[in-house]
Amino acid sequence: MSTSKDLEFKVLADAFEAMERITSRTQLTLLMVRLLKQTPPEVVDKVVYLIQGKLGPDWKGYPELGVGEKMLVLAIASAYKVSASQVEKLYKSLGDLGSAAEKLALKYRSQRRPMGLEAFMGGGEEKLTVTRVYNTLLRVAMATGEGSRDLKLRLVAGLLTEASPKEAKYIVRFIEGKLRLGVGDATILDALAIAFGGGAHAREVIERAYNLRADLGSIARIVMEQGVEALKDVKPQVGVPVRPMLAERHNDPAEILRKVGGRGLVEYKYDGERGQIHKDGDKIYIFSRRLENITHMYPDVVEIARKYIRAEKAIIEGEIVAIDPDTMELRPFQELMRRKRKHEIHKAMREVPVAVFLFDALYKDGEDLTMKPLPVRRKYLEEMIQATETWMPTPYIITSDPEELNKFFLKAIEDGAEGVMVKAIHDQSIYRAGARGWLWIKFKRDYKSEMIDTVDLVVVGGFYGKGRRGGKIGTLLMAAYDPKTDTFKTVCKVGSGFTDEDLDRMEEILGPYRIPHKHPRVESKVEPDVWFAPAKVAEIIGAELTLSPMHTCCLGKVKPGVGISIRFPRFIRWRDDKNPEDATTEEELLEMYKRQLRKVEEEQAPT
Ligand code: ATP
């Protein structure tokens, strides 16, 4: 039934009909096999997309068809020379616009050609092909701007006039987005293996190719035109997303290390958006975790990637994270989302600056890196990337010590990350595209807590700012008071919440307390740029209290070797009415932390 390089749309409509009736997955696969075998390679990609109810892979970002129910009713009415209310009435009684179109098409044809059965069945006319239907739908989707409504309407009505009743039914359902045939990627992969690979054993090769190039239509075409063997050589292709490697989850440091083979590479699990960055000469594409093309959302990342990837063609991966450009501190995911919601992207770009932490390299100038172990890929990455303040390979540690892993985890949380990623580094530590497995393990907290009250802390040190705040003190080292030992113990670094005026006055306010070394009443593991005598008190709020290996407040009181800190701390105001000895005490912070834990436990307890 294939007309040289095309396929009659009737074959597809028949397959749609059969698929609707089928109840078993095996039957569905076999039906797909039969359909694929009838399909010429030139149109197999279109057949694959249409079956999945789309015009192409999601990442191609084709616009929606833009034909709402009302417009569709008008198109049906115009195609079959009836009134819109007639269409609507039938739609109401049948409950499905596709069936309404089918009925009206039948009537229209019988009225127009009352003579013979042949004409009635649509014979004698030019047959609708897959290409004709696909191209018309594509034109519908692409029509934008003035006059596009009319054009869409005309195109759809024209298509329906040419279609047989059954074809009309499925065209309408496709346009409505109601062609729910339930044919997932897996069914198509199975069918391709059986139809052209000689059986289910070919599935693995086909699937791997698909994982490397997430375009099922084009993979189907390669299989048909060149055979499964050709797929073994498929490499990632710049401009076509690679399906991302995903992590399993575990919460026990010792067990995590065991699972990755005793020793692992540990880096922060940044709380942002995954970006798969493709470079093709001057052209940059960014794909999301779900393989959407998100390039337009990150013009700043595009510019940096264009400049600072040392390769003609490359595919690398990283996490795009909102940051405070003055302190380079990580900001929560919600802040990045503000950028996504904004329409004026350049404004959003200024309001929500980002940094990119790169963690993998998948392809470089003709070389597929995905089968190389992680340490080799990291080496490629590090050689390929020219780092800047906001664009760098992720810092990491390599460890086999659960205690060290745990400390790094606590530090990650304190620094605003979600936790850590622990990655295998042995010989088999390949990039498993499209798979979730134990080569990568995410270690996150299994609870979420909230800081309810503010605290009053004492300034004991300062750090010079970066960027806009270059050369000025922009971040303060804050401490709680311990009346038992009469010392000040550090809790956190605060770099957020200051107004421009606060920053301008910082020198004036703190200058008088500057000292050349740590004050004897201060206990600190952190080494700031400048030390201050404990004098000024500030009110601070944060997201939550958290354990920290960096700070001395409550050191060892909850767990050996770690203290208590504040995550995402913000300055609220100076408390000039308080002396340093009136600040929140170590004991109070410990109580607050315990209360927070109890609250989490209560919330998690089964009711
Ligand atoms: P989650 O809901 O935990 O984000 P997920 O299902 O989106 O999970 P996972 O495989 O569970 O994906 O976690 C990996 C995700 O973590 C990646 O998709 C990436 O966006 C993010 N991520 C942050 N930092 C890293 C890192 N250093 N290495 C790998 N992925 C990272």
PDB file of C-alpha atoms in Angstrom, residues 106-261:
ATOM      1  CA  LEU A 106     -19.923  10.423   5.397  1.00  0.00           C
ATOM      2  CA  LYS A 107     -23.083  12.378   4.800  1.00  0.00           C
ATOM      3  CA  TYR A 108     -21.293  14.988   2.748  1.00  0.00           C
ATOM      4  CA  ARG A 109     -19.721  12.392   0.496  1.00  0.00           C
ATOM      5  CA  SER A 110     -22.919  10.501  -0.050  1.00  0.00           C
ATOM      6  CA  GLN A 111     -24.735  13.683  -0.975  1.00  0.00           C
ATOM      7  CA  ARG A 112     -22.033  14.833  -3.288  1.00  0.00           C
ATOM      8  CA  ARG A 113     -21.562  11.530  -5.072  1.00  0.00           C
ATOM      9  CA  PRO A 114     -24.742   9.605  -4.792  1.00  0.00           C
ATOM     10  CA  MET A 115     -23.861   7.398  -7.758  1.00  0.00           C
ATOM     11  CA  GLY A 116     -21.530   4.596  -6.945  1.00  0.00           C
ATOM     12  CA  LEU A 117     -20.047   2.816  -4.001  1.00  0.00           C
ATOM     13  CA  GLU A 118     -16.559   3.526  -5.316  1.00  0.00           C
ATOM     14  CA  ALA A 119     -17.021   7.253  -5.154  1.00  0.00           C
ATOM     15  CA  PHE A 120     -18.697   6.914  -1.793  1.00  0.00           C
ATOM     16  CA  MET A 121     -15.596   5.210  -0.398  1.00  0.00           C
ATOM     17  CA  GLY A 122     -13.405   7.979  -1.674  1.00  0.00           C
ATOM     18  CA  GLY A 123     -12.124   6.040  -4.691  1.00  0.00           C
ATOM     19  CA  GLY A 124     -11.224   7.825  -7.854  1.00  0.00           C
ATOM     20  CA  GLU A 125      -9.973  10.848  -5.945  1.00  0.00           C
ATOM     21  CA  GLU A 126      -6.396  11.585  -5.190  1.00  0.00           C
ATOM     22  CA  LYS A 127      -5.473   9.701  -2.060  1.00  0.00           C
ATOM     23  CA  LEU A 128      -4.423  11.517   1.054  1.00  0.00           C
ATOM     24  CA  THR A 129      -0.856  10.631   2.006  1.00  0.00           C
ATOM     25  CA  VAL A 130       1.024  10.802   5.309  1.00  0.00           C
ATOM     26  CA  THR A 131       3.236  13.538   3.866  1.00  0.00           C
ATOM     27  CA  ARG A 132       0.273  15.630   2.807  1.00  0.00           C
ATOM     28  CA  VAL A 133      -1.367  15.351   6.219  1.00  0.00           C
ATOM     29  CA  TYR A 134       1.856  15.919   8.122  1.00  0.00           C
ATOM     30  CA  ASN A 135       2.945  18.902   6.040  1.00  0.00           C
ATOM     31  CA  THR A 136      -0.458  20.515   6.293  1.00  0.00           C
ATOM     32  CA  LEU A 137      -0.509  20.100  10.065  1.00  0.00           C
ATOM     33  CA  LEU A 138       2.972  21.554  10.212  1.00  0.00           C
ATOM     34  CA  ARG A 139       1.826  24.579   8.226  1.00  0.00           C
ATOM     35  CA  VAL A 140      -1.088  24.959  10.636  1.00  0.00           C
ATOM     36  CA  ALA A 141       1.303  24.947  13.568  1.00  0.00           C
ATOM     37  CA  MET A 142       3.711  27.363  11.932  1.00  0.00           C
ATOM     38  CA  ALA A 143       1.071  29.919  10.941  1.00  0.00           C
ATOM     39  CA  THR A 144       1.440  32.910  13.228  1.00  0.00           C
ATOM     40  CA  GLY A 145       0.558  36.568  13.269  1.00  0.00           C
ATOM     41  CA  GLU A 146      -2.052  38.457  11.338  1.00  0.00           C
ATOM     42  CA  GLY A 147      -4.343  36.351   9.214  1.00  0.00           C
ATOM     43  CA  SER A 148      -3.047  33.138  10.766  1.00  0.00           C
ATOM     44  CA  ARG A 149      -6.437  32.260  12.183  1.00  0.00           C
ATOM     45  CA  ASP A 150      -8.007  32.274   8.754  1.00  0.00           C
ATOM     46  CA  LEU A 151      -5.116  30.383   7.291  1.00  0.00           C
ATOM     47  CA  LYS A 152      -5.285  27.693   9.964  1.00  0.00           C
ATOM     48  CA  LEU A 153      -9.009  27.367   9.449  1.00  0.00           C
ATOM     49  CA  ARG A 154      -8.642  27.054   5.679  1.00  0.00           C
ATOM     50  CA  LEU A 155      -5.845  24.512   5.934  1.00  0.00           C
ATOM     51  CA  VAL A 156      -7.758  22.286   8.345  1.00  0.00           C
ATOM     52  CA  ALA A 157     -10.998  22.561   6.364  1.00  0.00           C
ATOM     53  CA  GLY A 158      -9.098  21.732   3.162  1.00  0.00           C
ATOM     54  CA  LEU A 159      -7.552  18.668   4.738  1.00  0.00           C
ATOM     55  CA  LEU A 160     -10.909  17.462   6.023  1.00  0.00           C
ATOM     56  CA  THR A 161     -12.507  17.877   2.603  1.00  0.00           C
ATOM     57  CA  GLU A 162      -9.888  15.595   1.108  1.00  0.00           C
ATOM     58  CA  ALA A 163     -10.092  13.043   3.902  1.00  0.00           C
ATOM     59  CA  SER A 164     -12.261   9.943   4.021  1.00  0.00           C
ATOM     60  CA  PRO A 165     -14.660   9.826   6.976  1.00  0.00           C
ATOM     61  CA  LYS A 166     -12.327   7.636   8.994  1.00  0.00           C
ATOM     62  CA  GLU A 167      -9.320   9.785   8.161  1.00  0.00           C
ATOM     63  CA  ALA A 168     -11.274  12.884   9.152  1.00  0.00           C
ATOM     64  CA  LYS A 169     -12.033  11.341  12.530  1.00  0.00           C
ATOM     65  CA  TYR A 170      -8.361  10.847  13.336  1.00  0.00           C
ATOM     66  CA  ILE A 171      -7.227  14.141  11.890  1.00  0.00           C
ATOM     67  CA  VAL A 172      -9.696  15.915  14.174  1.00  0.00           C
ATOM     68  CA  ARG A 173      -8.599  13.900  17.180  1.00  0.00           C
ATOM     69  CA  PHE A 174      -4.969  14.650  16.409  1.00  0.00           C
ATOM     70  CA  ILE A 175      -5.681  18.375  16.224  1.00  0.00           C
ATOM     71  CA  GLU A 176      -7.602  18.239  19.474  1.00  0.00           C
ATOM     72  CA  GLY A 177      -4.672  16.472  21.116  1.00  0.00           C
ATOM     73  CA  LYS A 178      -6.954  13.541  21.889  1.00  0.00           C
ATOM     74  CA  LEU A 179      -5.225  10.878  19.873  1.00  0.00           C
ATOM     75  CA  ARG A 180      -4.441   8.884  22.960  1.00  0.00           C
ATOM     76  CA  LEU A 181      -3.219   5.657  21.530  1.00  0.00           C
ATOM     77  CA  GLY A 182      -0.831   4.961  24.352  1.00  0.00           C
ATOM     78  CA  VAL A 183       2.076   4.141  22.086  1.00  0.00           C
ATOM     79  CA  GLY A 184       5.083   5.053  24.187  1.00  0.00           C
ATOM     80  CA  ASP A 185       8.722   5.185  23.159  1.00  0.00           C
ATOM     81  CA  ALA A 186       9.257   1.655  24.476  1.00  0.00           C
ATOM     82  CA  THR A 187       6.599   0.137  22.205  1.00  0.00           C
ATOM     83  CA  ILE A 188       8.130   1.784  19.166  1.00  0.00           C
ATOM     84  CA  LEU A 189      11.623   0.648  20.138  1.00  0.00           C
ATOM     85  CA  ASP A 190      10.363  -2.922  20.547  1.00  0.00           C
ATOM     86  CA  ALA A 191       8.564  -2.777  17.225  1.00  0.00           C
ATOM     87  CA  LEU A 192      11.651  -1.438  15.432  1.00  0.00           C
ATOM     88  CA  ALA A 193      13.748  -4.268  16.885  1.00  0.00           C
ATOM     89  CA  ILE A 194      11.290  -6.909  15.725  1.00  0.00           C
ATOM     90  CA  ALA A 195      10.583  -5.353  12.335  1.00  0.00           C
ATOM     91  CA  PHE A 196      14.134  -4.541  11.284  1.00  0.00           C
ATOM     92  CA  GLY A 197      16.548  -5.996  13.807  1.00  0.00           C
ATOM     93  CA  GLY A 198      15.483  -9.602  13.580  1.00  0.00           C
ATOM     94  CA  GLY A 199      13.985  -9.750  17.060  1.00  0.00           C
ATOM     95  CA  ALA A 200      13.896  -8.414  20.583  1.00  0.00           C
ATOM     96  CA  HIS A 201      17.663  -8.839  21.006  1.00  0.00           C
ATOM     97  CA  ALA A 202      18.205  -5.831  18.716  1.00  0.00           C
ATOM     98  CA  ARG A 203      16.329  -3.623  21.127  1.00  0.00           C
ATOM     99  CA  GLU A 204      19.400  -2.771  23.211  1.00  0.00           C
ATOM    100  CA  VAL A 205      21.347  -1.337  20.284  1.00  0.00           C
ATOM    101  CA  ILE A 206      18.366   0.649  19.070  1.00  0.00           C
ATOM    102  CA  GLU A 207      17.630   1.934  22.535  1.00  0.00           C
ATOM    103  CA  ARG A 208      21.186   3.027  23.106  1.00  0.00           C
ATOM    104  CA  ALA A 209      21.127   4.952  19.846  1.00  0.00           C
ATOM    105  CA  TYR A 210      17.881   6.583  20.920  1.00  0.00           C
ATOM    106  CA  ASN A 211      19.376   7.487  24.286  1.00  0.00           C
ATOM    107  CA  LEU A 212      22.247   9.194  22.519  1.00  0.00           C
ATOM    108  CA  ARG A 213      20.001  10.978  20.031  1.00  0.00           C
ATOM    109  CA  ALA A 214      16.582  11.572  21.466  1.00  0.00           C
ATOM    110  CA  ASP A 215      14.719  11.630  18.173  1.00  0.00           C
ATOM    111  CA  LEU A 216      12.771   8.449  17.681  1.00  0.00           C
ATOM    112  CA  GLY A 217      11.718   9.374  14.141  1.00  0.00           C
ATOM    113  CA  SER A 218      15.258   9.819  12.935  1.00  0.00           C
ATOM    114  CA  ILE A 219      16.425   6.649  14.697  1.00  0.00           C
ATOM    115  CA  ALA A 220      13.633   4.709  12.962  1.00  0.00           C
ATOM    116  CA  ARG A 221      14.788   6.114   9.677  1.00  0.00           C
ATOM    117  CA  ILE A 222      18.405   5.076  10.215  1.00  0.00           C
ATOM    118  CA  VAL A 223      17.305   1.551  11.185  1.00  0.00           C
ATOM    119  CA  MET A 224      15.221   1.244   8.038  1.00  0.00           C
ATOM    120  CA  GLU A 225      17.670   2.810   5.643  1.00  0.00           C
ATOM    121  CA  GLN A 226      20.930   1.429   6.991  1.00  0.00           C
ATOM    122  CA  GLY A 227      20.032  -1.452   9.276  1.00  0.00           C
ATOM    123  CA  VAL A 228      20.603  -2.000  12.977  1.00  0.00           C
ATOM    124  CA  GLU A 229      24.344  -2.478  12.488  1.00  0.00           C
ATOM    125  CA  ALA A 230      24.653   1.175  11.483  1.00  0.00           C
ATOM    126  CA  LEU A 231      23.230   2.181  14.853  1.00  0.00           C
ATOM    127  CA  LYS A 232      26.169   0.668  16.671  1.00  0.00           C
ATOM    128  CA  ASP A 233      28.255   3.558  15.380  1.00  0.00           C
ATOM    129  CA  VAL A 234      25.772   6.231  16.317  1.00  0.00           C
ATOM    130  CA  LYS A 235      27.381   8.997  18.317  1.00  0.00           C
ATOM    131  CA  PRO A 236      25.717  11.912  20.015  1.00  0.00           C
ATOM    132  CA  GLN A 237      24.926  14.626  17.523  1.00  0.00           C
ATOM    133  CA  VAL A 238      25.343  18.248  18.418  1.00  0.00           C
ATOM    134  CA  GLY A 239      21.902  19.875  18.349  1.00  0.00           C
ATOM    135  CA  VAL A 240      20.059  16.674  19.274  1.00  0.00           C
ATOM    136  CA  PRO A 241      19.729  16.142  23.031  1.00  0.00           C
ATOM    137  CA  VAL A 242      21.233  13.128  24.755  1.00  0.00           C
ATOM    138  CA  ARG A 243      18.801  11.529  27.205  1.00  0.00           C
ATOM    139  CA  PRO A 244      20.194  12.362  30.634  1.00  0.00           C
ATOM    140  CA  MET A 245      21.851   9.954  33.013  1.00  0.00           C
ATOM    141  CA  LEU A 246      19.982   9.873  36.329  1.00  0.00           C
ATOM    142  CA  ALA A 247      20.827   8.971  39.886  1.00  0.00           C
ATOM    143  CA  GLU A 248      19.484   6.537  42.443  1.00  0.00           C
ATOM    144  CA  ARG A 249      18.915   7.819  45.938  1.00  0.00           C
ATOM    145  CA  HIS A 250      20.329   6.718  49.288  1.00  0.00           C
ATOM    146  CA  ASN A 251      20.829   8.291  52.693  1.00  0.00           C
ATOM    147  CA  ASP A 252      23.508   6.233  54.386  1.00  0.00           C
ATOM    148  CA  PRO A 253      27.045   7.458  53.621  1.00  0.00           C
ATOM    149  CA  ALA A 254      28.717   4.078  54.229  1.00  0.00           C
ATOM    150  CA  GLU A 255      26.213   2.244  52.074  1.00  0.00           C
ATOM    151  CA  ILE A 256      26.479   4.868  49.341  1.00  0.00           C
ATOM    152  CA  LEU A 257      30.235   4.456  49.164  1.00  0.00           C
ATOM    153  CA  ARG A 258      29.883   0.689  49.116  1.00  0.00           C
ATOM    154  CA  LYS A 259      27.481   0.915  46.217  1.00  0.00           C
ATOM    155  CA  VAL A 260      29.845   2.989  44.092  1.00  0.00           C
ATOM    156  CA  GLY A 261      32.665   0.539  44.691  1.00  0.00           C
TER     157      GLY A 261
END
